[in-house]
Coordinates of C-alpha atoms and ligand atoms in Angstrom, one line a residue:
X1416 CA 16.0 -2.7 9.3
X1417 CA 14.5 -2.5 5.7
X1418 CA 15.1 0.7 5.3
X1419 CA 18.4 1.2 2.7
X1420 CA 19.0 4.9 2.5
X1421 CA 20.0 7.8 3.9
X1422 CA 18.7 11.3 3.9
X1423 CA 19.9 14.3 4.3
X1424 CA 19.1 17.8 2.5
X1425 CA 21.4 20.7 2.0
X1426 CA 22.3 23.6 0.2
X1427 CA 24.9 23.9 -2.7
X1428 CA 28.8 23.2 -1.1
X1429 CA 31.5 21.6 -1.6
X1430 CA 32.0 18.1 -2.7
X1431 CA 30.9 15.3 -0.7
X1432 CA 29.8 12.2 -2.0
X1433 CA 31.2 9.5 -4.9
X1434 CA 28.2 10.0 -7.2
X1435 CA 26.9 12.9 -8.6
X1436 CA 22.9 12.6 -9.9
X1437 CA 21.9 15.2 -12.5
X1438 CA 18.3 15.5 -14.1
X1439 CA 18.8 16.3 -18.0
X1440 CA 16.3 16.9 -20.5
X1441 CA 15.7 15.2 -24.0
X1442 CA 18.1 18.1 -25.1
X1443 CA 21.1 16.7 -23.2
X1444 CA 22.0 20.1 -21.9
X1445 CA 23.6 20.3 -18.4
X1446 CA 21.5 23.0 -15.8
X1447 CA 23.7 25.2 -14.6
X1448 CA 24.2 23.3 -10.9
X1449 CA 25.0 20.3 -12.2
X1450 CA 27.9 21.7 -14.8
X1451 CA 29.2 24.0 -11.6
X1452 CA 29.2 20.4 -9.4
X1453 CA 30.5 18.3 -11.7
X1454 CA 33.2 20.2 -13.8
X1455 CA 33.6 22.2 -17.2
X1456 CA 34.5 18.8 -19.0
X1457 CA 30.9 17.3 -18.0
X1458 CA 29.3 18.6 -21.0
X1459 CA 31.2 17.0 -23.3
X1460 CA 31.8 13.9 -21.6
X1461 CA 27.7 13.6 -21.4
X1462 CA 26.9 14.3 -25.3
X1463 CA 29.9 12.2 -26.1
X1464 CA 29.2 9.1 -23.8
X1465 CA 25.0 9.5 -24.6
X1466 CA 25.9 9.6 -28.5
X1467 CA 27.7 5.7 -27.9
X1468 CA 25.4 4.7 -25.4
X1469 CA 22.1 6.0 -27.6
X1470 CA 20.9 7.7 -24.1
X1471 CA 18.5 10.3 -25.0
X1472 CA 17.0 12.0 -22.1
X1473 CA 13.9 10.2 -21.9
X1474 CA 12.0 10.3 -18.8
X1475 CA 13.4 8.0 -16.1
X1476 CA 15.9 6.4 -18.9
X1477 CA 19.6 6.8 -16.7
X1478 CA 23.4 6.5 -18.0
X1479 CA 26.1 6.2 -15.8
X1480 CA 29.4 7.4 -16.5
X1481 CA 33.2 7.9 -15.1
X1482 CA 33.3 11.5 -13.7
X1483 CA 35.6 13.8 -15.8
X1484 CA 39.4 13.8 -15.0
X1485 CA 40.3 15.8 -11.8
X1486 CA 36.2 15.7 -10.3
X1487 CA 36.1 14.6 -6.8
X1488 CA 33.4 12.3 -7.8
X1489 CA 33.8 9.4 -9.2
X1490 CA 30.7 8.5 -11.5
X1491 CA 28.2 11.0 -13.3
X1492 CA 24.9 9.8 -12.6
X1493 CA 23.0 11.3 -15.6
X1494 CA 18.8 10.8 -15.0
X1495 CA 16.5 11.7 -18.3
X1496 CA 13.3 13.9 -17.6
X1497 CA 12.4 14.2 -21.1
X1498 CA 11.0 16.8 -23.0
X1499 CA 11.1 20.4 -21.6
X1500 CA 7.6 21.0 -22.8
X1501 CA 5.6 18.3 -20.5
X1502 CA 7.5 18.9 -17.5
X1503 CA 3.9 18.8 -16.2
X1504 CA 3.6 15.5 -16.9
X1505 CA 6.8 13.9 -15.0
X1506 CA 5.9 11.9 -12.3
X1507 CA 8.7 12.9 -9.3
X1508 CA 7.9 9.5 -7.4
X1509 CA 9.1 7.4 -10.3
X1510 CA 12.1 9.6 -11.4
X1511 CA 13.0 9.0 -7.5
X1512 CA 13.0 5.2 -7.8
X1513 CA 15.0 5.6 -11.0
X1514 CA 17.7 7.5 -9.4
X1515 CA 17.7 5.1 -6.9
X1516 CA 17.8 2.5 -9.0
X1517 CA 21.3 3.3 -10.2
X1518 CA 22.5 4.0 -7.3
X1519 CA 24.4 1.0 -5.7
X1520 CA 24.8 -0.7 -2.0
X1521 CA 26.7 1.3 0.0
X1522 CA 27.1 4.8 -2.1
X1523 CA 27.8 8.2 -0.8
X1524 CA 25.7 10.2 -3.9
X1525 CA 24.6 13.8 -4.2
X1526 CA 21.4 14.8 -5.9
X1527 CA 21.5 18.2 -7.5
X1528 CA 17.9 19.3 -7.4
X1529 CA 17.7 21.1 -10.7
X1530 CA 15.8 20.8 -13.7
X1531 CA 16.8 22.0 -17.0
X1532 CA 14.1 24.7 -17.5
X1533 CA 14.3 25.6 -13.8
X1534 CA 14.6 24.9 -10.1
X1535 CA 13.1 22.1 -9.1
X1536 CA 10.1 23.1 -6.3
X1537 CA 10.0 21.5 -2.7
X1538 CA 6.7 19.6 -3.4
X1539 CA 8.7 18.0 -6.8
X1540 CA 11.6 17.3 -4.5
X1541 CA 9.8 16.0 -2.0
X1542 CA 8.0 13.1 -4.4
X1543 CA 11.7 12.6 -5.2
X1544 CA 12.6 11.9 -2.0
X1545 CA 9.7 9.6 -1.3
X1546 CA 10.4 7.5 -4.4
X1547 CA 14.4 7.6 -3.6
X1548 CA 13.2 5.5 -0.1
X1549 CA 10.4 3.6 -1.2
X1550 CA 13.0 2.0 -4.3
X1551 CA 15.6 1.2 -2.0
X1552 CA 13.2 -0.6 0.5
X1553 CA 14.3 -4.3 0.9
X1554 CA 12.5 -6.4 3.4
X1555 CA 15.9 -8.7 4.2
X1556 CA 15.4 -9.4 7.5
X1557 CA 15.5 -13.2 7.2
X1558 CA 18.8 -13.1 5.0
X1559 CA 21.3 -13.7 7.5
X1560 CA 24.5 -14.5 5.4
X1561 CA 26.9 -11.7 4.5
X1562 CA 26.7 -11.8 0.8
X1563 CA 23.4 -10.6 1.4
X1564 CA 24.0 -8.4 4.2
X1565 CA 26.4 -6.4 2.3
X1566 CA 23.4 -5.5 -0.2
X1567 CA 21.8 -4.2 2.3
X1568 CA 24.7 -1.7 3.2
X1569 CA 22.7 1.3 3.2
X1570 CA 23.4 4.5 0.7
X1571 CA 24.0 7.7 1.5
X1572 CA 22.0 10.2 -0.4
X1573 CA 21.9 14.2 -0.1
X1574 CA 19.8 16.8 -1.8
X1575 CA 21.3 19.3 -2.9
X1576 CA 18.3 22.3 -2.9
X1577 CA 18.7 26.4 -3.0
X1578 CA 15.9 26.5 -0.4
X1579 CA 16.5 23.3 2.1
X1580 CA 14.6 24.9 4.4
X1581 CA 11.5 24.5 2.5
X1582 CA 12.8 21.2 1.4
X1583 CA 12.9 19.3 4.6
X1584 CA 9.3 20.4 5.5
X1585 CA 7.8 19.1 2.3
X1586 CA 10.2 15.8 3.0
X1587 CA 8.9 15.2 6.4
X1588 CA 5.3 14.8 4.8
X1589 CA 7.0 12.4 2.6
X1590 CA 8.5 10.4 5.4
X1591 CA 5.1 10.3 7.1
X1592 CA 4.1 8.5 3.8
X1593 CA 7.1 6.5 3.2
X1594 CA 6.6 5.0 6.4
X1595 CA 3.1 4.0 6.3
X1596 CA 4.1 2.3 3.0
X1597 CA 7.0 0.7 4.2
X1598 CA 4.6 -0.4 7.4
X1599 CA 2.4 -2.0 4.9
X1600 CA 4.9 -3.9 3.0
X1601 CA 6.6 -4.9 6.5
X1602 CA 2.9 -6.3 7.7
X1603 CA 2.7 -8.4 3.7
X1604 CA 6.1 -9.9 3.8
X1605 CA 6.1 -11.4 7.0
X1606 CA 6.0 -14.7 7.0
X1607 CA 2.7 -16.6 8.8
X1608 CA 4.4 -18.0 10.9
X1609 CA 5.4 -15.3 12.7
X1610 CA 2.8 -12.8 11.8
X1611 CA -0.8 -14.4 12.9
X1612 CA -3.3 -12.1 14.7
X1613 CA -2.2 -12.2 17.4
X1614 CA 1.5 -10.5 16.7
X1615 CA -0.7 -8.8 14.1
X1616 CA -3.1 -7.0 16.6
X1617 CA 0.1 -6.1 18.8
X1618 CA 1.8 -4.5 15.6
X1619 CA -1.2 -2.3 15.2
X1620 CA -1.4 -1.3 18.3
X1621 CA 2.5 0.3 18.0
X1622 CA 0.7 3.2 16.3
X1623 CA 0.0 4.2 20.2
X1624 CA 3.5 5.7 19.5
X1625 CA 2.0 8.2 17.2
X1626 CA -1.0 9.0 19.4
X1627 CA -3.1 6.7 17.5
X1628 CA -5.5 5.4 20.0
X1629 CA -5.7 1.6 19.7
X1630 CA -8.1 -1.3 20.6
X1631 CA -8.1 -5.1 21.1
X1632 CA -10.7 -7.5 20.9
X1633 CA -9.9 -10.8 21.6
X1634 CA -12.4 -14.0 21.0
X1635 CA -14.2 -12.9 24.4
X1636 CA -14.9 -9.6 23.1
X1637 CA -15.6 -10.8 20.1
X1638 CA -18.1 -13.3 20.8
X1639 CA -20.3 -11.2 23.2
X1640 CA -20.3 -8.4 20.6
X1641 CA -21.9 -11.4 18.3
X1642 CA -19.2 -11.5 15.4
X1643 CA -20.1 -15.0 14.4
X1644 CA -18.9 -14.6 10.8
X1645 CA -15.7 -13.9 11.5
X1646 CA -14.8 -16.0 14.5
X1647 CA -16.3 -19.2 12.5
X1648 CA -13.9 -18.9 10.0
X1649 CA -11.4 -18.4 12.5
X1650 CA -12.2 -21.5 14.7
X1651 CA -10.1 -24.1 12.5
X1652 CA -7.2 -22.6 13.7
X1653 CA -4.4 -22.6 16.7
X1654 CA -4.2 -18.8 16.8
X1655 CA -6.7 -16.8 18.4
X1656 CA -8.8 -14.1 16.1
X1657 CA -8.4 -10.6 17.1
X1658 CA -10.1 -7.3 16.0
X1659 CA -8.4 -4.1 15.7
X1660 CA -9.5 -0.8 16.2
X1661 CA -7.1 2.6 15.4
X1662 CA -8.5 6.3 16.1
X1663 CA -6.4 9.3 15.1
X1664 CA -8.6 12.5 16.0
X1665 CA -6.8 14.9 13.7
X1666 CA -10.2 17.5 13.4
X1667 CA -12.9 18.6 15.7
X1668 CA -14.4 16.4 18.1
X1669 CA -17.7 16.7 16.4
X1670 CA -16.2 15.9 12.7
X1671 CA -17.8 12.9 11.7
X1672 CA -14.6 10.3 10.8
X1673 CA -13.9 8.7 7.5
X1674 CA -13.5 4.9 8.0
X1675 CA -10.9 2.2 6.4
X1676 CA -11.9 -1.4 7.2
X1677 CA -9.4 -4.6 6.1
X1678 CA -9.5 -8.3 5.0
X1679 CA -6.7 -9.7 7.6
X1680 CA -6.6 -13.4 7.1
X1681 CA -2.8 -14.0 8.4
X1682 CA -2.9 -17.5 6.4
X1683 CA -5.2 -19.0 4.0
X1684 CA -5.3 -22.3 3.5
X1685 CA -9.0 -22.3 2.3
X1686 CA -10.1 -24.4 5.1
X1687 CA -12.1 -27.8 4.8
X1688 CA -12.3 -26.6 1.4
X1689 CA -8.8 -26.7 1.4
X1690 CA -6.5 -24.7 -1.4
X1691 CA -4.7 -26.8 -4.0
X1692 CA -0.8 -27.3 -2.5
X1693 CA 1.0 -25.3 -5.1
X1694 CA 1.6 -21.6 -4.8
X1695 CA 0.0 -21.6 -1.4
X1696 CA 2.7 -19.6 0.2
X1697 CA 1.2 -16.8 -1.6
X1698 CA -1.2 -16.8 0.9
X1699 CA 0.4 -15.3 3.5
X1700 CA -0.2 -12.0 2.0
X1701 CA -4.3 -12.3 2.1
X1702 CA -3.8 -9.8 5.1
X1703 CA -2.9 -7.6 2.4
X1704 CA -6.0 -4.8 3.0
X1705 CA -5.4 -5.1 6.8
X1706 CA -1.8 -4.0 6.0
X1707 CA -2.8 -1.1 3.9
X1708 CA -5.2 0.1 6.8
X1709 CA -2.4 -0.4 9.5
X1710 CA -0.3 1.8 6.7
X1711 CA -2.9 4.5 6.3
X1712 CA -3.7 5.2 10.0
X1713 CA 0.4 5.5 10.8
X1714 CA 0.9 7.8 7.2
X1715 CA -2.2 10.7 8.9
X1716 CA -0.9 10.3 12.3
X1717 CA 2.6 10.7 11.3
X1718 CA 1.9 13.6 9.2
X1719 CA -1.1 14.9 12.0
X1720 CA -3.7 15.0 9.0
X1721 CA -6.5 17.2 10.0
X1722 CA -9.4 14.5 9.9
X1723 CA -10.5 12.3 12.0
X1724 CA -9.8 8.6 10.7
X1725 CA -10.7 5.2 11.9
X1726 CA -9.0 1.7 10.9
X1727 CA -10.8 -1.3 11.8
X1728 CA -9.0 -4.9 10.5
X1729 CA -10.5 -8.0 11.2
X1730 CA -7.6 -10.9 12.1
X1731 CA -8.0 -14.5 11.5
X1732 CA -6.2 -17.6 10.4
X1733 CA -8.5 -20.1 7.8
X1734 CA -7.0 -23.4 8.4
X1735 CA -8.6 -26.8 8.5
X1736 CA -8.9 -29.0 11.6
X1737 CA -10.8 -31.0 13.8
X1738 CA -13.1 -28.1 15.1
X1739 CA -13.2 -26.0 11.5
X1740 CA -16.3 -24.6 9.8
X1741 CA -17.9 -27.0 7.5
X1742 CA -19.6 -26.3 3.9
X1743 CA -23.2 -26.5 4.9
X1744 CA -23.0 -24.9 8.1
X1745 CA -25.1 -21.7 9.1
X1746 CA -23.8 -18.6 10.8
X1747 CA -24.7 -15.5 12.0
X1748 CA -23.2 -12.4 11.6
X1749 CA -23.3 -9.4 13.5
X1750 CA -26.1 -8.0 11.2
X1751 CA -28.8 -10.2 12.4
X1752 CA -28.8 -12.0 8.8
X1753 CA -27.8 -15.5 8.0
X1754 CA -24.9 -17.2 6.2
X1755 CA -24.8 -20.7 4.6
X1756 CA -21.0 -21.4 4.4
X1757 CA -20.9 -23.2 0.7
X1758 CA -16.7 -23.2 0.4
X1759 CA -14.7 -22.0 3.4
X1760 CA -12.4 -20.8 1.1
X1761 CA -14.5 -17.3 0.3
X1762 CA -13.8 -16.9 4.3
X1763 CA -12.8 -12.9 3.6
X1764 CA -16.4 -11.7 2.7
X1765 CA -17.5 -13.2 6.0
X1766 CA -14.8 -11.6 7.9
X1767 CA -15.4 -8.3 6.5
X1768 CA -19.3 -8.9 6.8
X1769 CA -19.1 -8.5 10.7
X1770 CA -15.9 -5.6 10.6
X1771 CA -18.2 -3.6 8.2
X1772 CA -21.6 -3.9 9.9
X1773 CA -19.3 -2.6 13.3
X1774 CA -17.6 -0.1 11.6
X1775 CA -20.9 1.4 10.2
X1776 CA -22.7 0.9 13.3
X1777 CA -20.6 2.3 16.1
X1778 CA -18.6 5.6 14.6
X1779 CA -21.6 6.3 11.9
X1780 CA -18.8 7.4 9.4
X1781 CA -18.5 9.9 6.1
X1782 CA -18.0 7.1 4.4
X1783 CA -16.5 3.5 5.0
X1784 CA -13.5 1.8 2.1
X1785 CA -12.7 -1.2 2.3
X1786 CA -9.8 -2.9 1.4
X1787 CA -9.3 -6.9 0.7
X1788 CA -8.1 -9.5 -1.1
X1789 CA -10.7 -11.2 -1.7
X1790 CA -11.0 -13.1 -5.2
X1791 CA -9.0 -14.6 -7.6
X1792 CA -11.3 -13.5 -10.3
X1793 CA -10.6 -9.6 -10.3
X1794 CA -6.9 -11.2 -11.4
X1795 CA -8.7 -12.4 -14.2
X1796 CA -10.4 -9.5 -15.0
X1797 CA -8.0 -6.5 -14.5
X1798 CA -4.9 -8.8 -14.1
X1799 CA -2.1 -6.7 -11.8
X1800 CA -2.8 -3.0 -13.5
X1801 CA -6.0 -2.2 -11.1
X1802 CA -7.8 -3.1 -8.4
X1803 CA -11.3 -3.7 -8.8
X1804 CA -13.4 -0.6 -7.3
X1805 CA -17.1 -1.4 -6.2
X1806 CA -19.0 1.6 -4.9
X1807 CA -22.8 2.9 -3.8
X1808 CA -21.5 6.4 -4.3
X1809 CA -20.8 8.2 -7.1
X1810 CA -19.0 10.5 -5.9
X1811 CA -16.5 8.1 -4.2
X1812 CA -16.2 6.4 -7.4
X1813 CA -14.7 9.6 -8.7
X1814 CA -12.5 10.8 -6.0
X1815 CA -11.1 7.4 -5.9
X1816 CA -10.3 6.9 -9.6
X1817 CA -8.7 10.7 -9.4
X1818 CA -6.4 9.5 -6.5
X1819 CA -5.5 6.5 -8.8
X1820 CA -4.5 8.6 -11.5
X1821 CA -2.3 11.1 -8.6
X1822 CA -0.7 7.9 -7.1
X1823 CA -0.3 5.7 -9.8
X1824 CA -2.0 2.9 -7.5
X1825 CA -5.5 3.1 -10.1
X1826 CA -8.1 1.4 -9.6
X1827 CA -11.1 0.3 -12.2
X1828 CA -14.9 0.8 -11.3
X1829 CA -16.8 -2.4 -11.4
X1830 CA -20.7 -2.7 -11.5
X1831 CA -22.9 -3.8 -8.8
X1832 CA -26.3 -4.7 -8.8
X1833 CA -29.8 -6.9 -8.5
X1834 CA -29.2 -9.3 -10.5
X1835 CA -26.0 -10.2 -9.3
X1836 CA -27.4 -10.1 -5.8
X1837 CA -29.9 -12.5 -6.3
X1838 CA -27.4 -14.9 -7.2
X1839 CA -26.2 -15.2 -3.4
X1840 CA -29.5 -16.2 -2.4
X1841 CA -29.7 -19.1 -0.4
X1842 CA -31.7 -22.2 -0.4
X1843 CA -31.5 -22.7 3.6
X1844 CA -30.4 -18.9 4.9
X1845 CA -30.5 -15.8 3.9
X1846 CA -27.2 -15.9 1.7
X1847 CA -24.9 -17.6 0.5
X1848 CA -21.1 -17.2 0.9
X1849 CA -20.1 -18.8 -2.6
X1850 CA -22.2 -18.1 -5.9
X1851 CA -19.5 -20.2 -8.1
X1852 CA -17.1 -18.8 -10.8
X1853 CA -19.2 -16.4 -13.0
X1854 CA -18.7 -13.0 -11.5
X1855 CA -17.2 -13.9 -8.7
X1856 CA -15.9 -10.5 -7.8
X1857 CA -19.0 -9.0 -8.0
X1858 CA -20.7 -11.8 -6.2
X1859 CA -18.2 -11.3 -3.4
X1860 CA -19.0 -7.4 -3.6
X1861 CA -22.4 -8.2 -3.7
X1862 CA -22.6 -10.2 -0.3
X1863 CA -20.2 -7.4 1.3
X1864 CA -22.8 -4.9 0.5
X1865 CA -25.7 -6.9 2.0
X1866 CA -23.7 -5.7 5.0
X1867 CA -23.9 -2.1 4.5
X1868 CA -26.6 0.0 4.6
X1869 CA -26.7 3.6 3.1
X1870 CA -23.3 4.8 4.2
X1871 CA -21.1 5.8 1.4
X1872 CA -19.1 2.5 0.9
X1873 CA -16.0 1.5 -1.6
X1874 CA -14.8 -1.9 -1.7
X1875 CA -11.3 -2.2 -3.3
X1876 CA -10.4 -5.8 -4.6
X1877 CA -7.1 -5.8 -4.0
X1878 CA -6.1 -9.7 -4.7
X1879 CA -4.1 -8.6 -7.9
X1880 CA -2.3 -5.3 -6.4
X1881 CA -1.8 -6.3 -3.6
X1882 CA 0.6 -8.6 -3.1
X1883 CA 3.2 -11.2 -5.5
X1884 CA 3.6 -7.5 -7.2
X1885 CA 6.0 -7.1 -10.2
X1886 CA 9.3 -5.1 -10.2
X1887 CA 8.6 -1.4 -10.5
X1888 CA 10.4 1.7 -10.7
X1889 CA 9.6 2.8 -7.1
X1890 CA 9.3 -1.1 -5.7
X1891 CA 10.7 -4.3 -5.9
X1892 CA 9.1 -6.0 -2.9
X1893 CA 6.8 -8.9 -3.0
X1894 CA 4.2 -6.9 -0.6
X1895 CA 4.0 -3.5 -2.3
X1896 CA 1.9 -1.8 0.2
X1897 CA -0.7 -0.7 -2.2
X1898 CA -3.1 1.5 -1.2
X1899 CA -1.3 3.5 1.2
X1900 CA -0.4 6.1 -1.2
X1901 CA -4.0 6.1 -2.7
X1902 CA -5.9 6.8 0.3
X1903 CA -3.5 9.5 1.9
X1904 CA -4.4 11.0 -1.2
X1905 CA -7.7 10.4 -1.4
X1906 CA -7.8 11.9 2.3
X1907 CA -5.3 15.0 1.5
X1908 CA -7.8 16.1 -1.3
X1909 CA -11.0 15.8 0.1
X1910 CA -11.2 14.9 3.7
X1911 CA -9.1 17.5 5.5
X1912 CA -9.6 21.3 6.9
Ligands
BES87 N1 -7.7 -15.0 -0.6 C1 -8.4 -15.6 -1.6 C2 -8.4 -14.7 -2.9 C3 -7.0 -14.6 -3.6 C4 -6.7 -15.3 -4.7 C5 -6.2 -13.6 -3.1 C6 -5.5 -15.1 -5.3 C7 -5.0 -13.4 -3.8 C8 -4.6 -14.1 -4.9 C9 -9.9 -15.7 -1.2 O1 -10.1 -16.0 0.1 C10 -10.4 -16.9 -2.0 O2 -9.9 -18.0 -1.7 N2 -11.4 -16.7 -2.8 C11 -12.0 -17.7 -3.6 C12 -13.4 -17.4 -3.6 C13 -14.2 -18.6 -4.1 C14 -14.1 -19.8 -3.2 C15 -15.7 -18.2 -4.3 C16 -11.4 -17.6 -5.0 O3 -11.0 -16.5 -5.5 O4 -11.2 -18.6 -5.6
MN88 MN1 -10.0 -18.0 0.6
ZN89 ZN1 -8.7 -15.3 1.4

């Protein structure tokens, strides 16, 4: 339904689609392929055409031109991949999106796979292929006039490879990924009306599809396991809490799984201590790390990573009402330790309080990451460019960081420590779930890792990356579906075979 494009990957023939894509070099030299496709007079028509239109083969810079007379296509697309020298350094993701960029509703388009100094590999061609469908993602299900609905005609791309064969395997580890991202997005657009945990829990458990094994907890279970954290800052509200549980065994049964826990509040209205009226909407996207897990677990299923991976998301609507949680009051969590509620509006720390403690407890994991957003303040410090990383492990800290840097979805380490503890210290419990404005990400770190114990443990602060995301190269949806692409990664690299 979001989904705008078309795949399909085959060798060098004859001429099938309107538009013809070619990858050129700061040097403005057709590869071979490309002249043989598009015609003796391309040449000519390129250097003559990026001379008026100062088009100089810079990476991801495009020009779009008329194809020569007599082509069976009808537009050149012409895609810069910059200088020959640091072909190293191009990032295949992005140069998809760029293509796709140019590409309009409704195209037929070939994509000659070719570089200037070379074939282009299947790995290369792959990230193409992941960045052609994650630019053309659109979540229009709610647009129900046909102006819009002829946007979303989908287009029609094919690769055009020497080797499809190896092609179309590395593609299908691409759609794996693709998917989980597109799953994420999906989960961050929805609107909270229709997405509350409830519908949220039943989403998840659709993963049962790809052999993910899924559980629901519902208040019942919930209570009687003791998650008091979580369910008081679910009690303000009409829709029930849920917990959810994915396991895809993709190793040994005696491999010790890596664990992904996330902040699902469906709607936050801050509670009693209720959120001022504008930009609230926004909101409806603080399920954003619950999203990213949901994501992750379908991306290792659907490409049957060799690790075993758990996903635990904690579900819950803050609202304010007759039977809400109060500033003042005094919880439990599943820990044993107390909480004085001080604003109702830092509700994710106590959600993810109990979901950790569980986590940790029952599968004894490598390590447990984290994903949420879960303060305002990490948009003040690293504005949209990072999230905020918090870690016990050193060694986490690096592996994430390198993923970053692989994905493009980077992250920024923030310190933790005693000091900052002590300022969550209560006057009537053990903690307190507000510490005020200074530091308030690491405060909110702080309190989450009074609920770990010596488990290797990252915290990502995702509250500026995401969701409200800016236009990019490979997205132009509100929910981006960070993270999925990070921790695939981080999992490909470190945590398999
Ligand atoms: N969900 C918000 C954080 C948030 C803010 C996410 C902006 C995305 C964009 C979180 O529950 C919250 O309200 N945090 C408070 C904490 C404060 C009350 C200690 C905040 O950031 O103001
Ligand atoms: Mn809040
Ligand atoms: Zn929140």
């Amino acid at each position: 339904m979001s989904q705008r494009l078309k795949l399909e990957i085959k060798a060098p023939a004859a001429v099938e689609g309107q538009d013809l894509v070619i990858l050129v070099s700061d040097r403005l030299a057709l590869p071979r392929a490309a002249e043989t496709a598009a015609g003796e007079a391309a040449q000519a028509l390129l250097t003559r055409a990026a001379r008026a239109e100062r088009f100089k083969g810079k990476a991801y810079a495009g020009l779009t031109l008329p194809a020569p007379e007599g082509s069976a296509y009808e537009r050149l697309i012409v895609v810069g991949v910059g200088s020959e020298d640091d072909q190293g350094e191009l990032d295949f993701v992005r140069l998809g999106g760029a293509i796709a960029g140019r590409l309009g509703a409704g195209r037929t388009a070939e994509i000659v796979l070719a570089l200037p100094a070379g074939a282009i590999e299947a790995q290369q061609g792959a990230e193409l292929a992941l960045g052609l469908k994650l630019r053309a993602y659109a979540f229009d299900r709610y647009k129900t006039k046909s102006k819009d609905k002829d946007e979303a005609e989908p287009t029609a791309v094919t690769l055009r490879a020497a080797d499809p064969a190896a092609l179309k395997k590395t593609v299908k580890a691409a759609d794996a990924i693709a998917g989980g991202v597109v799953l994420a997005r999906d989960l961050v657009n929805e609107p909270p009306n229709v997405l509350y945990p409830e519908e949220f829990a039943d989403r998840a458990a659709k993963l049962k599809k790809l052999d993910v094994e899924v559980d629901i907890l519902d208040e019942k279970d919930l209570k009687k396991i003791g998650m008091r954290a979580l369910l008081g800052v679910g009690q303000g509200s009409r829709r029930e809490s849920r917990v959810a549980i994915m396991r895809w065994n993709g190793a040994g049964k005696d491999e010790k799984p890596v664990a992904f826990v996330g902040k699902g509040v469906t709607f936050d209205t801050g509670g009693i201590s209720l959120k001022p009226g504008a930009g609230m909407e926004d909101m409806k996207g603080d399920m954003a790390g619950a999203a990213c897990v949901v994501g992750l677990m379908h991306a290792l299923a659907a490409r049957k990573a060799k690790v075993n991976a758990i996903g635990v998301i904690g579900l819950v609507e803050n609202m304010p009402d007759g039977n809400a949680q109060r500033p003042g009051d005094i919880v439990t969590s599943l820990s044993g330790q107390t909480i004085e509620i001080i604003n109702t509006d830092a509700e994710g720390r106590l959600v993810l309080a109990d979901v950790l403690w569980y986590t940790q407890e029952r599968f004894k994991p490598r390590f447990m990451i984290n994903l949420a957003t879960l303060t305002g303040a990490i948009l003040v410090a690293l504005a949209q460019e990072n999230a905020g990383l918090f870690t016990n492990s050193d060694e986490l800290a690096g592996r994430l960081t390198a993923a970053g840097h692989a994905t493009g979805e980077t992250v920024w380490r923030m310190p933790l420590g005693k000091a900052y503890d002590k300022m969550i210290d209560s006057k009537f419990a053990d903690m307190k779930n507000s510490a005020g404005r200074y530091a308030g990400s690491i405060t909110a770190a702080q309190f989450l890792q009074r609920h770990v114990n010596d488990t290797p443990w990252a915290h990502l602060d995702i509250a500026g990356t995401g969701m409200a995301a800016k236009d990019s190269e490979i997205n132009r949806s509100w929910g981006p579906g960070w993270g999925v692409r990070l921790l695939d990664r981080l999992v490909a690299d470190h945590y398999e075979g």
